[in-house]
Coordinates of C-alpha atoms and ligand atoms in Angstrom, one line a residue:
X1 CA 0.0 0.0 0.0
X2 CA 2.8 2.5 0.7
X3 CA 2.9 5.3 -1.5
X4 CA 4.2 4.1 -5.3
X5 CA 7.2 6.0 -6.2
X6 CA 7.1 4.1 -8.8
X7 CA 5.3 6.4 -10.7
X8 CA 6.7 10.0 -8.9
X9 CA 10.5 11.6 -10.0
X10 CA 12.1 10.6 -7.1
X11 CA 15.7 11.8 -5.7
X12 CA 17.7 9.3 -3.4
X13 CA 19.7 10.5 -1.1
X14 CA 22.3 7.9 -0.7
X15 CA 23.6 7.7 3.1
X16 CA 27.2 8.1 3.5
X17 CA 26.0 8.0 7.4
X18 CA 25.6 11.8 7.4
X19 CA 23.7 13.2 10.2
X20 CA 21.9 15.7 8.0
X21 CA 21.0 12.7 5.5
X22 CA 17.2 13.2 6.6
X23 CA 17.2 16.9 6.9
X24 CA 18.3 16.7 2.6
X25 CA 15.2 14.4 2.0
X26 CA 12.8 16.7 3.5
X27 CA 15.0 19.8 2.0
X28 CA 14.2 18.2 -1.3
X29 CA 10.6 17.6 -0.9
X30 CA 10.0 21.4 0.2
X31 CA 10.8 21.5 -3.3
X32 CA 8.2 19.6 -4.4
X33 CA 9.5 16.4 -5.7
X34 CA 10.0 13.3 -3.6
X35 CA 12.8 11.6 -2.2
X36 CA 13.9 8.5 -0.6
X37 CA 17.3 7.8 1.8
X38 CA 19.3 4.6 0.4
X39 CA 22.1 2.9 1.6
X40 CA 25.9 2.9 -0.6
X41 CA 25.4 -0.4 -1.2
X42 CA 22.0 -0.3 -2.0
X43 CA 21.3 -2.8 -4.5
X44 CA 21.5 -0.7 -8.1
X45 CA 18.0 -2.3 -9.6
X46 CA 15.8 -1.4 -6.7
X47 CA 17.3 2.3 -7.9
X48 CA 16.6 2.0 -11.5
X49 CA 12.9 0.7 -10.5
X50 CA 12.2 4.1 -9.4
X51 CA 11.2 6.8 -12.2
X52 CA 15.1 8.1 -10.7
X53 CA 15.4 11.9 -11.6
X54 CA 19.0 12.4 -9.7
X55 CA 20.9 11.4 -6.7
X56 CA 22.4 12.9 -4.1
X57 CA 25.3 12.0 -1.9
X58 CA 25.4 12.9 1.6
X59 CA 28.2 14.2 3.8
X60 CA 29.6 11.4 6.2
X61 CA 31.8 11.4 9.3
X62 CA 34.6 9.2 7.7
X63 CA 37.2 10.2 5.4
X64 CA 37.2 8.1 2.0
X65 CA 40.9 7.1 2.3
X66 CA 40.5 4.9 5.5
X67 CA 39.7 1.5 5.4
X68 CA 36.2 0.4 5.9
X69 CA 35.3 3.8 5.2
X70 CA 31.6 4.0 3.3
X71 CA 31.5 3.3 -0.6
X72 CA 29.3 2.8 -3.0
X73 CA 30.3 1.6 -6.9
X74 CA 31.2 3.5 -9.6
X75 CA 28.3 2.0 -11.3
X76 CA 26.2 4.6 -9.5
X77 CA 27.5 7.6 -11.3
X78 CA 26.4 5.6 -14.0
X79 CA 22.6 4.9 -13.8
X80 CA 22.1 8.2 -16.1
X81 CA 20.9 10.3 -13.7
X82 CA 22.7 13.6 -12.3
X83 CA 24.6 13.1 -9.1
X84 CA 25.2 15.8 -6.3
X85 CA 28.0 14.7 -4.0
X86 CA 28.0 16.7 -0.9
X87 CA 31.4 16.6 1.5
X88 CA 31.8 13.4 2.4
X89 CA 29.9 12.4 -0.9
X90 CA 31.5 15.2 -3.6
X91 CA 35.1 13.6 -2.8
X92 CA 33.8 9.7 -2.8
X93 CA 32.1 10.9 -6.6
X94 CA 35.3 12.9 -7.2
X95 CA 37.7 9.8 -5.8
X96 CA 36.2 7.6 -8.0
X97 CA 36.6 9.6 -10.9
X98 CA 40.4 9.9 -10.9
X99 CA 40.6 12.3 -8.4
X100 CA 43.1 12.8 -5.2
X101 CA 41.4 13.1 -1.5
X102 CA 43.4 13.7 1.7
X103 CA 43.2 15.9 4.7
X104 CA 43.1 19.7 4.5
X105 CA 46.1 21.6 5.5
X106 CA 43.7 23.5 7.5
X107 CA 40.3 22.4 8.4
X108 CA 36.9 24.6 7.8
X109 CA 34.0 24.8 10.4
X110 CA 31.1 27.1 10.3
X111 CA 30.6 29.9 8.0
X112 CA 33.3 30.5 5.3
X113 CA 33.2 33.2 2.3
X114 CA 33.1 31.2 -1.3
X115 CA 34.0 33.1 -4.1
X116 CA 31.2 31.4 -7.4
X117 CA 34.2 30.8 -10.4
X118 CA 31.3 29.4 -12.8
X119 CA 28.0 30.3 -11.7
X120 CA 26.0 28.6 -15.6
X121 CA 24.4 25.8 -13.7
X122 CA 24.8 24.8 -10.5
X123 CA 25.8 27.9 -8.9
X124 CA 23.5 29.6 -11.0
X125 CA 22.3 32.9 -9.3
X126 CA 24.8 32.5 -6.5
X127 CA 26.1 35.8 -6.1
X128 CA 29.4 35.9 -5.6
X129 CA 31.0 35.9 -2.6
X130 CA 28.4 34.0 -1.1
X131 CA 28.7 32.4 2.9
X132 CA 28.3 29.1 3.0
X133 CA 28.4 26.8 5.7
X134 CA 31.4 24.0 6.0
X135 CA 32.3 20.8 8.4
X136 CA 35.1 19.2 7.0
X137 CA 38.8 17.9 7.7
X138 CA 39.6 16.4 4.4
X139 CA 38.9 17.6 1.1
X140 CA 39.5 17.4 -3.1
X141 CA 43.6 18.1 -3.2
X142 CA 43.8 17.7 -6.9
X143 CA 41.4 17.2 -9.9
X144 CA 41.6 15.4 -13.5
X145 CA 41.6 17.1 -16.3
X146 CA 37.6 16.2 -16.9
X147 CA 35.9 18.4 -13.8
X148 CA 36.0 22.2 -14.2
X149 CA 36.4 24.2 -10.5
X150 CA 32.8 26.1 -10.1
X151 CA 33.9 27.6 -6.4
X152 CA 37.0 28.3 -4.0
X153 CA 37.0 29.2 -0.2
X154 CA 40.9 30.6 1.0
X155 CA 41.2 28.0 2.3
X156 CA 39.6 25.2 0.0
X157 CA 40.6 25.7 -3.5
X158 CA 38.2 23.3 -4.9
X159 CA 35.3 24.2 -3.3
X160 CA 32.4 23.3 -5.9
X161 CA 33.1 21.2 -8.9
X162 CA 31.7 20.0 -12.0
X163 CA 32.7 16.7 -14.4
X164 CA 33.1 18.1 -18.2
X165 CA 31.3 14.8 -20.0
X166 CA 29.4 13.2 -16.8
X167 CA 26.5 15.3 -14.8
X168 CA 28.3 14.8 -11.8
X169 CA 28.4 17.4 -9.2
X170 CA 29.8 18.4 -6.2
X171 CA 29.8 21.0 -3.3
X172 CA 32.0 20.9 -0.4
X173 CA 29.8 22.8 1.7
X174 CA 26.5 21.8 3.3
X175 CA 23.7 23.7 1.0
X176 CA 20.9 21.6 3.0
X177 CA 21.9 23.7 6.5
X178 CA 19.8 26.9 7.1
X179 CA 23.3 28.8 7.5
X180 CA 23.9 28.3 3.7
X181 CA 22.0 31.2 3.1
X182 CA 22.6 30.3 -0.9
X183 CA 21.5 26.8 0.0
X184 CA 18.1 27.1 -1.4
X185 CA 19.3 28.4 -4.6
X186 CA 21.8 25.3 -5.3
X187 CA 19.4 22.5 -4.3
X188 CA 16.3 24.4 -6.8
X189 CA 19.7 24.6 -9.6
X190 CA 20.3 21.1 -9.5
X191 CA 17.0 19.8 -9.2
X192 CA 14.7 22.1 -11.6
X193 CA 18.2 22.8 -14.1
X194 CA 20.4 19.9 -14.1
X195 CA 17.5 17.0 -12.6
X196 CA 14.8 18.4 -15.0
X197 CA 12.3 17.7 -12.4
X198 CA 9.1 18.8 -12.8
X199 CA 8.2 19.8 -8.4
X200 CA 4.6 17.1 -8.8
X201 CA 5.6 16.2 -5.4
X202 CA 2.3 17.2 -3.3
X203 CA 0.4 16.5 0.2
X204 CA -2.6 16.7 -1.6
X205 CA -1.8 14.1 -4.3
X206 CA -0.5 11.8 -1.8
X207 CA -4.0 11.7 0.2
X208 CA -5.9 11.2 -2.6
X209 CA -3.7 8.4 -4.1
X210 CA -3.3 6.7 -0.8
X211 CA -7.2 6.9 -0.4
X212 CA -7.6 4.9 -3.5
X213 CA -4.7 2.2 -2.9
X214 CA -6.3 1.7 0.7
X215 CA -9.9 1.2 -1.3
X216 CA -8.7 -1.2 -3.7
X217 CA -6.9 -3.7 -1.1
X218 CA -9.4 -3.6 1.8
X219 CA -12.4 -5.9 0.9
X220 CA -16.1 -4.8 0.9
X221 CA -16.3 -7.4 3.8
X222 CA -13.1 -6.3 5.9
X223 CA -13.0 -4.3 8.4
X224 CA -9.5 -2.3 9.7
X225 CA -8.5 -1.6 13.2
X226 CA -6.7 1.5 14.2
X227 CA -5.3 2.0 17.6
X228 CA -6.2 5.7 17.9
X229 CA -3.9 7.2 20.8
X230 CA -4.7 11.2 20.0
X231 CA -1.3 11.6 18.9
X232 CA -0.5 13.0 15.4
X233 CA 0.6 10.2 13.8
X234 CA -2.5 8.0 14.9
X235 CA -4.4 10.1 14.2
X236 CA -3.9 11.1 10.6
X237 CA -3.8 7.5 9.8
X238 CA -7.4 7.4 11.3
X239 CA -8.6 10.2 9.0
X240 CA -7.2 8.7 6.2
X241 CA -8.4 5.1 6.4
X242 CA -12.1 7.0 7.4
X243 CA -11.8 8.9 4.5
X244 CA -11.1 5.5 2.2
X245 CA -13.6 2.9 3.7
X246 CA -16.0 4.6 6.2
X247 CA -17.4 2.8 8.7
X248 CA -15.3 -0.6 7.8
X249 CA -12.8 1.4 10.1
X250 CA -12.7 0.6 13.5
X251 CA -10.6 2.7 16.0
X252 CA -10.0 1.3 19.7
X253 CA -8.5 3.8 22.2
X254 CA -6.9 2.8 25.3
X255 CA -7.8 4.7 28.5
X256 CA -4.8 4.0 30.6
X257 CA -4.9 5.9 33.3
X258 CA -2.6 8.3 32.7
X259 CA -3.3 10.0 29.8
X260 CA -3.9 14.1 30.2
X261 CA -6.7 15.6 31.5
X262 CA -10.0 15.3 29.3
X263 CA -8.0 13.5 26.5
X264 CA -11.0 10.6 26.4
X265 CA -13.0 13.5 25.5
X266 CA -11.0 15.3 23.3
X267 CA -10.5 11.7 21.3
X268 CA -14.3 11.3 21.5
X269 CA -15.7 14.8 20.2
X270 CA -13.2 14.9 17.3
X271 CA -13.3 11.2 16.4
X272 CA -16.8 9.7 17.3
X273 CA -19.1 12.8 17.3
X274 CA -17.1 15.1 14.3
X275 CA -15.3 12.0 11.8
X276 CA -18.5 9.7 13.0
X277 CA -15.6 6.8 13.2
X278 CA -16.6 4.0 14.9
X279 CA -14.5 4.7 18.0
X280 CA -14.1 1.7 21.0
X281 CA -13.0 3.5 24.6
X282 CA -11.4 0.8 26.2
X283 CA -11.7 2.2 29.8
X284 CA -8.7 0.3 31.6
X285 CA -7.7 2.9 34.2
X286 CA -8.0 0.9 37.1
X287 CA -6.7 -2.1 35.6
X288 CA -3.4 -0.1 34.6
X289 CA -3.3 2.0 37.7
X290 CA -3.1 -2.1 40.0
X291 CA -0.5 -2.8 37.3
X292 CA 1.5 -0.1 38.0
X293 CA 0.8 -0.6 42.2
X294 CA 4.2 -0.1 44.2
X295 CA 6.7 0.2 41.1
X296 CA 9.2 2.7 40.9
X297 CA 11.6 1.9 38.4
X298 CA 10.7 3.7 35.0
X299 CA 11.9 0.6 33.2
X300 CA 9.1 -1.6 34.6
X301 CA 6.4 1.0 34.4
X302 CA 6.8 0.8 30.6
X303 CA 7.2 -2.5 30.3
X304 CA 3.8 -3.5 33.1
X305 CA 2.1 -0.4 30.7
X306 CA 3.3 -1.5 27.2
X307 CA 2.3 -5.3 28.4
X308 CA -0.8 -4.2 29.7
X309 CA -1.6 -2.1 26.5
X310 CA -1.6 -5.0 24.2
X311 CA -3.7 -7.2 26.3
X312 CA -6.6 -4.8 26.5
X313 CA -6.2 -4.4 22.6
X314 CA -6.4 -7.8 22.0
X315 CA -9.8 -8.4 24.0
X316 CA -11.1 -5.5 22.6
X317 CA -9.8 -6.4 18.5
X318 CA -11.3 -9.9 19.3
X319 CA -15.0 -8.0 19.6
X320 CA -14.7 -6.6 16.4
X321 CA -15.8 -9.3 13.8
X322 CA -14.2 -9.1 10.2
X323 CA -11.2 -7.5 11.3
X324 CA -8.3 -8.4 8.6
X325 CA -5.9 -5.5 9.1
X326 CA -4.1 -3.2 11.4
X327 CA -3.7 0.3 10.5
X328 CA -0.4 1.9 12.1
X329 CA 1.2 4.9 12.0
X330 CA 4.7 4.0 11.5
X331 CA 6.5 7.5 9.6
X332 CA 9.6 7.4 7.6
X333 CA 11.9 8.5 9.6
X334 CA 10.8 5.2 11.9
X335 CA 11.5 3.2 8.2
X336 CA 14.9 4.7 7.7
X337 CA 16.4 4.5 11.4
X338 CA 14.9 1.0 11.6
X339 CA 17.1 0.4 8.5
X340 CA 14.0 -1.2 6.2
X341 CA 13.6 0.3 3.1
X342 CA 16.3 1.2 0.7
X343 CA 17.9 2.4 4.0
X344 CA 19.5 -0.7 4.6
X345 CA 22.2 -1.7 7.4
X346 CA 23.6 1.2 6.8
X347 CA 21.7 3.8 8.5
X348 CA 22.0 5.1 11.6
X349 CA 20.2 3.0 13.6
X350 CA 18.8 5.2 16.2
X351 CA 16.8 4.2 19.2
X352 CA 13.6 4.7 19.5
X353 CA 10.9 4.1 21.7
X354 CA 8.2 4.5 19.2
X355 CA 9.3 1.6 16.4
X356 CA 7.5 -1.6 17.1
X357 CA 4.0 -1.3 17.4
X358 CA 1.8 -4.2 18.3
X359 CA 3.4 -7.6 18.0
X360 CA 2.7 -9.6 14.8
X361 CA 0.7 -12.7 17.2
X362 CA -1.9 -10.5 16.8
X363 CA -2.7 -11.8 13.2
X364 CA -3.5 -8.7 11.7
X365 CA -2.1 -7.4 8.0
X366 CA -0.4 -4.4 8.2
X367 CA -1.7 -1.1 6.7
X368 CA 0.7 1.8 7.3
X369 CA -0.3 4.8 5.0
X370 CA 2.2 7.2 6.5
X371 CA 5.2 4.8 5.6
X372 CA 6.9 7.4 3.1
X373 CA 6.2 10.6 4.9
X374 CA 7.9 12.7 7.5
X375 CA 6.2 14.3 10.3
X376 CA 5.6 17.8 8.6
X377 CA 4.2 16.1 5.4
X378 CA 2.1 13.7 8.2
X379 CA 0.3 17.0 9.4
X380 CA -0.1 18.8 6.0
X381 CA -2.0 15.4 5.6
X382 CA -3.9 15.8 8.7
X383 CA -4.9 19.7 7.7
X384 CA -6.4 18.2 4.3
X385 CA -8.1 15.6 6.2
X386 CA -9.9 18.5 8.3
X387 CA -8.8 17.2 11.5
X388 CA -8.7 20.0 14.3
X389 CA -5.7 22.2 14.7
X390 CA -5.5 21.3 18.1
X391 CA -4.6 17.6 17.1
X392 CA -2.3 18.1 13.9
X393 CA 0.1 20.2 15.7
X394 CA 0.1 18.9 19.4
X395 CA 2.8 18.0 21.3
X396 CA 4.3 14.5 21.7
X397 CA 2.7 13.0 24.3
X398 CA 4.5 9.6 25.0
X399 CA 2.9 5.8 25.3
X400 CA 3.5 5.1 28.9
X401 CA 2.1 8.9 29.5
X402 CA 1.6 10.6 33.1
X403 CA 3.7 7.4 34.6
X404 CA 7.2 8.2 33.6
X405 CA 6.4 12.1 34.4
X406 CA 5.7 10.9 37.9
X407 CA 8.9 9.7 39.5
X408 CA 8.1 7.2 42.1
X409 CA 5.1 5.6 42.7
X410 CA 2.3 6.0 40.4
X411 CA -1.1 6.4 42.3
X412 CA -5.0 7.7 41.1
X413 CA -3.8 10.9 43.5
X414 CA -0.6 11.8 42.2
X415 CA -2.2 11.5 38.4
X416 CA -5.0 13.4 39.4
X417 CA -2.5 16.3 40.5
X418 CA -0.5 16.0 37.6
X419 CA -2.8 16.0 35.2
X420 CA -4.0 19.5 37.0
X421 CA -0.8 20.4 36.6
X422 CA -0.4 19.7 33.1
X423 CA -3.6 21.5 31.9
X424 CA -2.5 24.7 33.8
X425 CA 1.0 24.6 32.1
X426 CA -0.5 23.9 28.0
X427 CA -3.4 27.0 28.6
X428 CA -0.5 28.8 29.7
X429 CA 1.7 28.6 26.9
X430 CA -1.0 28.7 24.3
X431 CA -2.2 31.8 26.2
X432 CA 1.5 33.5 26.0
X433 CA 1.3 31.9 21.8
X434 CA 5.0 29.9 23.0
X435 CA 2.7 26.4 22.0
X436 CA 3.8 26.2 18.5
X437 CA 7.4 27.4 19.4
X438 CA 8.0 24.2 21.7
X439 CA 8.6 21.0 20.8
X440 CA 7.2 19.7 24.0
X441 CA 6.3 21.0 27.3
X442 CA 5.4 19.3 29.8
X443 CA 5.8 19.2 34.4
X444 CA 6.9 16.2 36.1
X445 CA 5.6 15.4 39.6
X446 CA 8.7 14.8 41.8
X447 CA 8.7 12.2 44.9
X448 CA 10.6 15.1 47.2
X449 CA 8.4 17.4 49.9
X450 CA 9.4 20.5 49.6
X451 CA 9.6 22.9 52.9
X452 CA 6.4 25.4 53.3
X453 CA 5.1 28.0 55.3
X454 CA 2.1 27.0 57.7
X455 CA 0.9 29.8 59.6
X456 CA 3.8 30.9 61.3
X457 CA 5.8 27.4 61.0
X458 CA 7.3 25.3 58.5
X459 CA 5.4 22.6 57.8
X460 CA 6.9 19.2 55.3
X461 CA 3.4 17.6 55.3
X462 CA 2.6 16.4 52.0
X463 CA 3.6 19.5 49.7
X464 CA 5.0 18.3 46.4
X465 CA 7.3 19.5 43.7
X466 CA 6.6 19.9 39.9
X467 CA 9.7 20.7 37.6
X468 CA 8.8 22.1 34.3
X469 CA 10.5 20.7 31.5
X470 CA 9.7 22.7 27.7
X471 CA 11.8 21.8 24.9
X472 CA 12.5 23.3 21.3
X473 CA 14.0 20.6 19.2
X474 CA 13.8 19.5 15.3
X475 CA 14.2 15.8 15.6
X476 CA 13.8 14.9 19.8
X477 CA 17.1 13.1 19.2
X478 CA 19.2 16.4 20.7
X479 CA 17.1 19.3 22.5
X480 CA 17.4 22.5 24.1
X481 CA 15.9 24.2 26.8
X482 CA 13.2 27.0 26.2
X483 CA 14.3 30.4 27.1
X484 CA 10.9 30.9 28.4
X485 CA 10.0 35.0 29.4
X486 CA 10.3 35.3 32.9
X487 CA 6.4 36.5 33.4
X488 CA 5.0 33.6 31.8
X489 CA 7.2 31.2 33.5
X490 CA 5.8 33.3 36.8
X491 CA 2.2 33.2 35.9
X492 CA 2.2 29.4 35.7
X493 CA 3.9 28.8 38.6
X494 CA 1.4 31.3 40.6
X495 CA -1.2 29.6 38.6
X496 CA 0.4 25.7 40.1
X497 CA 1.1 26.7 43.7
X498 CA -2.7 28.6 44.0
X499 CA -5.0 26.3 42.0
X500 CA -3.6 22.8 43.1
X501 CA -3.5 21.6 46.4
X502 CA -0.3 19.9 47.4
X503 CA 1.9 21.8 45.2
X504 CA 4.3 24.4 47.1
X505 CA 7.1 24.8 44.7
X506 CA 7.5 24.6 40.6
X507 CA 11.0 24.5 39.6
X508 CA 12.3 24.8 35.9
X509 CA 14.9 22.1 34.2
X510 CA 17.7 24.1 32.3
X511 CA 19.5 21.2 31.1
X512 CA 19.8 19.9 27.1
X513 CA 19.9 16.8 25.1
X514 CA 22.3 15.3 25.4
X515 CA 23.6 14.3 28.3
X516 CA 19.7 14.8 29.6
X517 CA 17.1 13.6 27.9
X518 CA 13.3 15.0 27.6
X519 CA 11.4 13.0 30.0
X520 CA 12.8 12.7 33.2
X521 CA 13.0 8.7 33.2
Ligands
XMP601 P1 13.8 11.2 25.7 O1 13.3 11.2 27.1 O2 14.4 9.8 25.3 O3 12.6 11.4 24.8 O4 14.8 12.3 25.4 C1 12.6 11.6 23.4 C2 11.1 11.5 22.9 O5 10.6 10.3 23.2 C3 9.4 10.4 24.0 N1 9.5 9.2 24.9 C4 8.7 8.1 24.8 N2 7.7 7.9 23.9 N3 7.3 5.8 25.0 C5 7.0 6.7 24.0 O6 6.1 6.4 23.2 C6 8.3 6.0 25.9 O7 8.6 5.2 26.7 C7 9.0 7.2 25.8 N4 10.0 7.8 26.5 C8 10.3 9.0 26.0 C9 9.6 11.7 24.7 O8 8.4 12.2 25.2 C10 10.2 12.5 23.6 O9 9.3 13.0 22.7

């Protein structure tokens, strides 16, 4: 069912283990044509399958002169197509075109003046100099006679190349990074000028096409299950599948316990009473809430919630007659750290706690609509679908929920505060207009009393502490704190301390990712 790019132009981005590698495939799809990350040794006819417009190679920590260093085969600069090598990947293209590669007398990092020597095609409306953005320790020392020199830093005498006979290209700076203020420019040369692309690459299309692809394989007599958990992700996939067979959809929501505050009916009003979806509320609080009776360690929260999860699922799918497949939300950026795809082994496998899913015992076909799309392209989807704002761009919220934001024990009390808590802290940023700014905010319920006043004594009894934790980040893999204005950071905390009982103090986490990470276990 995934998307066909058979039938799309369609870049690859091959993956010399680059850490930007997904940030070029979205870069490229901005631009209106689509894109897929592939491995070096991807195998050559899976490439030629696609209706391939051009390829480009991504930077890479190695350098191409050590051993066991990435590589892909000449035969790549070979399947017809226009090839943009970037860093790492303009010296492997240039290396395997006769050229020399070693380390840079002296090596370039951050923003560096080029001066454009050729600005006909790939540099085209570059002025010259431009300020572009470099990371590298090793570069092109020498050239054959068969590539023409398009760019030069003081530093980096061959700073942008071209091959006379062969559409290969290359750039030694990063054009994908927003400091490359030229970047734009390059990409829109070498796709529109030297790919011949035509930009067909659309939201739109996609949800129309997938619509009909999910129509065609699901029978008149099948039914699909969704598990809807409010996020995003779940949710678009709900829309979608609604949109392709109706009522032969069946979504079952979990109410664990600790989900937010009026998140049943938040999942209800948009899903049962606006979509008219056929929408299960498997009310499990209790059950979860025994589960999670007496544990502390976050480790075996997650796995008492995750096990609990699929059990209620499962007695819940088995109600549902018909039921042939499973509809997941699985994104590509899931695909390509997993390493399926055209990714390969060679990806950077990163961890995450979302890959997975439910476990294939369950005996369900897989439907995942959202396979080929990142997260932006995931809630262009959602807007088209005419879900509410207020779903398409919230926040993570994470499986296991309100139980690894309350560290210790997790009891109906402490969720009940949190989930005050939690409220207070979202209509306070949306209030101030900081929600679409952060990538997540959220408070965590710490297992410390904190000293109070009492009267005229200090009292310990039972006064809690909430740390607020509000992140900006691009990819959750590395984050930073919010430099939150003082006065709305105040107003929420007088807001905590005077509308929840228990709460005496609000403190505010100033670390980053890495070494911390979001949640707080
Ligand atoms: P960390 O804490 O690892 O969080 O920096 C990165 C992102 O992952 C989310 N997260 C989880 N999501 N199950 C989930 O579905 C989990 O157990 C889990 N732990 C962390 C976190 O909210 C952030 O978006």
């Amino acid at each position: 069912m995934p998307y066909n790019p058979a039938m799309k132009e369609t870049i690859a981005i091959v993956d010399f283990g680059s850490q930007y590698s997904q940030l070029i495939a979205r870069r490229v799809r901005e631009n209106r044509v689509f894109s897929v990350v592939c491995a070096p040794d991807v195998d050559l006819q899976q490439l030629r399958d696609l209706n391939l417009a051009g390829l480009i190679f991504t930077g890479g920590p190695a350098s191409v002169y050590e051993p066991g260093s990435p590589r892909c085969s000449e035969a790549m600069l070979e399947l017809g197509v226009p090839v943009l090598g970037i860093c790492y990947g303009m010296q492997i293209s240039c290396l395997l075109l006769g050229a020399e590669v070693n380390a840079a007398p002296a090596r370039e990092y951050g923003r560096v003046r080029l001066d454009v020597l050729d600005d006909t095609d790939l540099l085209g409306h570059v002025s010259s100099p431009a300020s572009v953005w470099m990371s590298h320790g090793d570069m092109v020392r020498s050239l054959p006679k068969e590539f023409i020199p398009l760019a030069r830093t003081a530093n980096c005498p061959i700073a942008a190349v071209r091959h006379r006979h062969k559409p290969v290209f290359g750039v030694q700076f990063h054009p994908e990074v927003t400091h490359t203020a030229c970047g734009g420019q390059i990409l829109r040369n070498f796709l529109y000028n030297i790919c011949g692309c035509r930009g067909s690459w659309e939201v739109r299309n996609f949800v129309t096409e997938t619509v009909e692809a999910i129509r065609q394989r699901v029978g008149a007599d099948e039914r699909v299950i969704c598990g809807l958990s409010g996020g995003v992700d779940s949710s678009v996939t709900a829309a979608l599948l609604h949109e392709a067979i109706g009522d032969r959809l069946v979504c079952i929501f979990v109410d664990n316990g600790v989900l937010r505050k009026n998140e049943v009916q938040l999942v209800e009003s948009t899903f049962r009473e606006h979509f008219k979806i056929d929408l299960r509320v498997a009310d499990a609080a209790e059950r979860f809430l025994s589960r999670l009776a007496g544990v502390t360690d976050p480790q075996e929260k997650r796995r008492r919630i995750g096990h609990e999860f699929i059990e209620v699922f499962k007695e819940e799918a088995r109600t549902i007659p018909h039921a042939r497949y499973l509809a997941q939300g699985t994104l590509y950026p899931d695909v390509i750290e997993s390493g399926q795809g055209l990714a390969g082994q060679a990806a950077n496998i990163k961890l995450h706690h979302n890959v997975g899913g439910l476990p294939a015992e369950l005996g369900f076909e897989l439907i995942e609509p959202l396979r080929d799309l990142f997260k932006d392209e995931v809630r262009s989807a959602g807007e088209h679908l005419g879900l509410p704002k207020e779903i398409v761009w919230r926040h993570p919220f994470p499986g296991p929920g309100l139980a690894v934001r309350i560290i210790g024990e997790v009891t109906a009390e402490r969720v009940k505060l949190l989930q005050e808590v939690d409220e207070i802290v979202l209509d306070e940023i949306r209030a101030a207009g900081w929600y679409a700014k952060i990538g997540q905010a959220f408070a965590v319920l710490l297992p410390i009393s904190a000293v109070g006043v009492m009267g005229d004594g200090r009292s310990y009894e039972g006064q809690q502490v909430v740390a607020l934790r509000f992140v900006e980040t691009s990819d959750f893999m590395t984050a930073d704190w919010v430099h939150l204005d003082y006065e709305v950071l105040g107003c929420i905390s007088s807001r905590i301390i005077n509308e929840v009982p228990g709460v005496n103090r609000v403190v505010y986490d100033i670390s980053s990712k890495p070494p911390s990470t979001i949640e707080w276990e």
